[in-house]
Amino acid sequence: MSLASRLLADLPLVTRTERVGALAIELECIEDFEAAVTVFTDRVLGERLSEAVFEDLCPMFGAMWPAARALAERVAATPLDGVPVLELGCGLALPSLAAAARGAAVTATDQHPATEALLARNLARNGLDVHFARFDWRGQAPFADRSFAVVMASDVLYTATMGPLVLDTVDRFLAYGGVAWIADPGRAWLEDFAAMAVARGFAVDMDVLGPEDGAFVLTLRRMAGAVLPP
Ligand SMILES: C[S@@+](CC[C@H](N)C(=O)[O-])C[C@H]1O[C@@H](n2cnc3c(N)ncnc32)[C@H](O)[C@@H]1O
């Protein structure tokens, strides 16, 4: 059995419906994250447990993080027909599914080896089309020559090292005139990320979205101005 299959096989998954604007998206996902982490450390990691391995392989990709809902709401409210969209650290990829439902040409990416298999099941469940590419911001991108009108990510600023990597990746793949949306539940590194983006020459706006699972959504534009509505 491959590592990806082993990582997915024993996870406690449920299916639920996420309502995003006028969309209803069914997702197979982890409901009890602590139980999933226990399964992962007991049955999958075993003696290979180290902090680095834990961070890379732990099943965060399969849980529904609140910032993803806020980002998906932003996506669902934006006309995206034919627009090239890149999601970073997508996990369950609710924003990518919402973008695909709005007609975007979506590439969803994540470093976790089991993301693709769960995403494939969720795309089939919803009759949607999203291209997946395994992409770790610490390494080579699998689509070096492309740029995207929208680059987006949710809840990817939870360690000190992630902000600079995410910003470098946005800077590299955001098309001239494009817009980046970064949603975050308000983690400690959010303000540093916004300050770094300003220092890099982006115009940065911050909104708070979602009455229940409130999250911050940063909008980054290159100073030349955006081609998409806010
Ligand atoms: C907290 S989860 C958020 C998942 C999803 N964006 C959401 O909001 O529901 C963080 C995600 O970032 C991914 N990730 C972390 N470090 C990464 C890296 N260096 N390159 C690509 N993805 C990464 C993880 O695999 C995980 O899926």
Coordinates of C-alpha atoms and ligand atoms in Angstrom, one line a residue:
M1 CA 0.0 0.0 0.0
S2 CA 1.4 3.5 -0.9
L3 CA 2.1 6.1 1.8
A4 CA -0.8 8.2 0.5
S5 CA -3.2 5.2 0.7
R6 CA -2.0 4.4 4.2
L7 CA -2.4 8.0 5.3
L8 CA -6.0 8.1 4.0
A9 CA -7.1 4.5 4.8
D10 CA -7.7 4.7 8.5
L11 CA -8.8 8.4 8.9
P12 CA -12.2 8.9 10.5
L13 CA -14.1 10.6 7.6
V14 CA -17.6 11.9 7.4
T15 CA -19.5 13.5 4.5
R16 CA -21.1 16.9 5.0
T17 CA -22.5 19.7 3.0
E18 CA -20.8 23.1 3.0
R19 CA -23.1 26.0 1.9
V20 CA -21.1 28.7 0.2
G21 CA -23.1 31.6 -1.2
A22 CA -25.7 29.8 -3.4
L23 CA -23.5 26.7 -3.7
A24 CA -23.9 23.5 -1.8
I25 CA -20.7 21.5 -1.9
E26 CA -20.5 18.0 -0.4
L27 CA -17.2 17.2 1.2
E28 CA -15.8 13.9 2.6
C29 CA -13.6 15.2 5.5
I30 CA -12.3 14.6 8.9
E31 CA -14.8 15.6 11.6
D32 CA -12.8 14.9 14.7
F33 CA -9.2 16.2 14.1
E34 CA -7.8 15.0 17.4
A35 CA -9.0 11.5 16.7
A36 CA -7.5 11.7 13.2
V37 CA -4.1 12.8 14.7
T38 CA -4.3 9.9 17.1
V39 CA -4.9 7.4 14.2
F40 CA -2.1 9.0 12.3
T41 CA 0.5 8.9 15.1
D42 CA -0.4 5.4 16.3
R43 CA -1.0 3.5 13.1
V44 CA 0.9 5.4 10.4
L45 CA 3.9 7.2 11.9
G46 CA 5.0 4.6 14.5
E47 CA 8.7 4.9 15.1
R48 CA 9.3 7.5 12.4
L49 CA 7.8 10.2 14.6
S50 CA 9.8 13.4 14.5
E51 CA 8.6 17.0 14.5
A52 CA 9.4 17.5 10.8
V53 CA 7.7 14.3 9.7
F54 CA 4.7 15.1 11.9
E55 CA 4.3 18.6 10.4
D56 CA 4.5 17.4 6.8
L57 CA 2.3 14.3 7.1
C58 CA -0.2 15.1 9.8
P59 CA -3.7 15.0 8.4
M60 CA -4.5 18.8 8.5
F61 CA -5.2 18.5 4.8
G62 CA -8.4 16.5 5.5
A63 CA -10.1 18.8 8.1
M64 CA -12.4 21.7 7.3
W65 CA -10.6 24.8 8.6
P66 CA -12.9 27.8 9.2
A67 CA -10.7 30.2 7.1
A68 CA -11.4 28.0 4.0
R69 CA -15.1 28.9 4.4
A70 CA -14.4 32.6 4.4
L71 CA -12.1 32.3 1.4
A72 CA -14.7 30.2 -0.4
E73 CA -17.3 32.9 0.3
R74 CA -15.1 35.5 -1.3
V75 CA -14.5 33.2 -4.3
A76 CA -18.2 32.4 -4.7
A77 CA -19.0 36.1 -4.8
T78 CA -16.6 36.8 -7.6
P79 CA -17.3 36.2 -11.4
L80 CA -14.5 33.8 -12.4
D81 CA -15.6 32.4 -15.7
G82 CA -12.4 31.1 -17.5
V83 CA -10.1 32.8 -15.0
P84 CA -6.9 30.9 -14.1
V85 CA -6.9 30.3 -10.3
L86 CA -4.1 28.8 -8.2
E87 CA -4.8 27.5 -4.6
L88 CA -1.8 26.9 -2.3
G89 CA -1.9 24.5 0.6
C90 CA -5.4 23.6 -0.5
G91 CA -6.2 20.6 1.9
L92 CA -9.8 19.8 1.2
A93 CA -9.8 22.7 -1.3
L94 CA -13.3 24.1 -0.6
P95 CA -12.3 27.5 -2.2
S96 CA -11.0 25.6 -5.4
L97 CA -14.3 23.7 -5.6
A98 CA -16.2 27.0 -5.3
A99 CA -14.0 28.6 -8.0
A100 CA -14.6 25.6 -10.3
A101 CA -18.3 25.9 -9.7
R102 CA -18.0 29.6 -10.8
G103 CA -16.3 28.5 -14.0
A104 CA -12.7 29.2 -13.2
A105 CA -9.8 27.1 -14.5
V106 CA -8.4 25.9 -11.2
T107 CA -5.1 24.4 -10.1
A108 CA -5.2 23.2 -6.5
T109 CA -1.9 22.4 -4.8
D110 CA -0.6 20.9 -1.6
Q111 CA 2.5 19.2 -0.3
H112 CA 0.6 16.4 1.5
P113 CA 0.8 13.1 -0.4
A114 CA -2.8 12.1 0.4
T115 CA -4.5 15.4 -0.7
E116 CA -5.0 14.4 -4.3
A117 CA -6.9 11.1 -3.5
L118 CA -9.3 12.8 -1.2
L119 CA -9.8 15.8 -3.6
A120 CA -10.5 13.4 -6.5
R121 CA -13.3 11.8 -4.4
N122 CA -14.8 15.2 -3.5
L123 CA -14.6 16.4 -7.1
A124 CA -16.4 13.3 -8.3
R125 CA -19.0 13.7 -5.6
N126 CA -19.7 17.3 -6.8
G127 CA -19.2 16.8 -10.6
L128 CA -16.5 19.5 -10.6
D129 CA -13.2 19.7 -12.4
V130 CA -10.0 21.0 -10.6
H131 CA -6.5 20.1 -11.7
F132 CA -4.3 19.0 -8.8
A133 CA -0.5 19.4 -8.6
R134 CA 1.6 18.3 -5.7
F135 CA 3.6 21.4 -4.7
D136 CA 5.7 22.2 -1.7
W137 CA 6.7 25.8 -1.5
R138 CA 10.1 24.7 -0.2
G139 CA 10.9 23.0 -3.5
Q140 CA 10.4 23.2 -7.2
A141 CA 7.0 24.2 -8.6
P142 CA 5.5 21.7 -11.1
F143 CA 4.3 24.6 -13.3
A144 CA 7.3 27.0 -13.4
D145 CA 6.2 29.0 -16.5
R146 CA 2.6 29.8 -15.5
S147 CA 1.0 32.7 -13.9
F148 CA -2.5 33.0 -12.5
A149 CA -5.0 35.9 -12.3
V150 CA -6.0 34.7 -8.8
V151 CA -3.7 33.1 -6.2
M152 CA -5.4 32.1 -3.0
A153 CA -4.7 30.2 0.2
S154 CA -6.4 29.7 3.6
D155 CA -4.8 28.9 7.0
V156 CA -1.3 28.6 5.7
L157 CA 0.4 31.0 8.2
Y158 CA 0.6 28.8 11.3
T159 CA 4.4 28.7 11.7
A160 CA 7.0 31.4 11.6
T161 CA 8.6 30.1 8.4
M162 CA 5.4 29.8 6.3
G163 CA 4.7 33.5 5.7
P164 CA 7.9 34.3 3.6
L165 CA 7.4 31.1 1.6
V166 CA 3.8 31.8 0.9
L167 CA 4.6 35.4 -0.1
D168 CA 7.4 34.3 -2.4
T169 CA 5.1 31.8 -4.0
V170 CA 2.3 34.5 -4.5
D171 CA 4.9 36.9 -5.9
R172 CA 6.1 34.3 -8.3
F173 CA 2.8 33.0 -9.7
L174 CA 0.5 36.0 -9.5
A175 CA -0.1 37.5 -12.9
Y176 CA 0.4 41.2 -13.6
G177 CA -2.9 42.8 -12.6
G178 CA -4.0 39.8 -10.7
V179 CA -5.2 39.5 -7.1
A180 CA -4.2 37.2 -4.2
W181 CA -6.6 36.3 -1.4
I182 CA -5.1 34.9 1.8
A183 CA -7.6 33.9 4.5
D184 CA -6.5 33.3 8.1
P185 CA -8.2 32.8 11.4
G186 CA -6.0 35.5 13.1
R187 CA -2.9 33.6 13.8
A188 CA 0.2 35.3 15.3
W189 CA 2.0 35.6 11.9
L190 CA -0.8 37.3 10.0
E191 CA 0.3 40.9 10.7
D192 CA 3.9 40.1 9.8
F193 CA 2.7 38.6 6.6
A194 CA 0.7 41.7 5.7
A195 CA 3.7 44.0 6.5
M196 CA 6.0 41.8 4.4
A197 CA 3.6 42.0 1.5
V198 CA 3.5 45.9 1.8
A199 CA 7.3 46.0 1.9
R200 CA 7.3 43.8 -1.2
G201 CA 5.2 46.4 -3.1
F202 CA 1.8 44.9 -2.8
A203 CA -1.3 47.0 -1.9
V204 CA -2.9 45.1 0.9
D205 CA -6.5 45.3 2.2
M206 CA -7.9 43.3 5.1
D207 CA -11.5 42.3 5.6
V208 CA -13.2 40.2 8.3
L209 CA -15.6 37.7 6.8
G210 CA -18.1 35.2 8.2
P211 CA -20.4 35.8 11.2
E212 CA -19.8 32.4 12.8
D213 CA -16.4 31.3 11.7
G214 CA -15.0 34.8 11.3
A215 CA -11.7 35.0 9.4
F216 CA -9.5 37.6 8.1
V217 CA -9.1 37.8 4.3
L218 CA -6.2 39.7 3.0
T219 CA -6.4 41.0 -0.6
L220 CA -3.0 41.6 -2.2
R221 CA -2.7 43.5 -5.5
R222 CA 0.3 44.6 -7.3
M223 CA 0.3 48.4 -7.1
A224 CA -0.4 48.7 -10.8
G225 CA -4.1 47.7 -10.1
A226 CA -6.3 44.7 -10.4
V227 CA -8.2 43.3 -13.4
L228 CA -10.8 41.6 -11.1
P229 CA -13.4 43.1 -8.9
P230 CA -12.5 43.3 -5.2
Ligands
LIG1 C1 -4.3 24.1 8.3 S1 -4.2 23.3 6.7 C2 -5.3 24.3 5.8 C3 -5.9 23.5 4.6 C4 -6.9 24.3 3.8 N1 -6.2 25.4 3.1 C5 -8.0 24.9 4.6 O1 -8.0 26.1 5.0 O2 -8.9 24.1 5.0 C6 -2.6 23.7 6.0 C7 -2.4 23.1 4.7 O3 -1.2 23.6 4.2 C8 -0.4 22.6 3.6 N2 1.0 23.0 3.6 C9 1.8 23.2 4.7 N3 3.0 23.5 4.4 C10 3.1 23.5 3.1 C11 4.1 23.7 2.1 N4 5.4 23.9 2.5 N5 3.9 23.6 0.8 C12 2.6 23.3 0.4 N6 1.6 23.1 1.2 C13 1.8 23.2 2.6 C14 -0.7 21.4 4.5 O4 -0.4 20.2 3.8 C15 -2.2 21.6 4.7 O5 -3.0 20.9 3.8

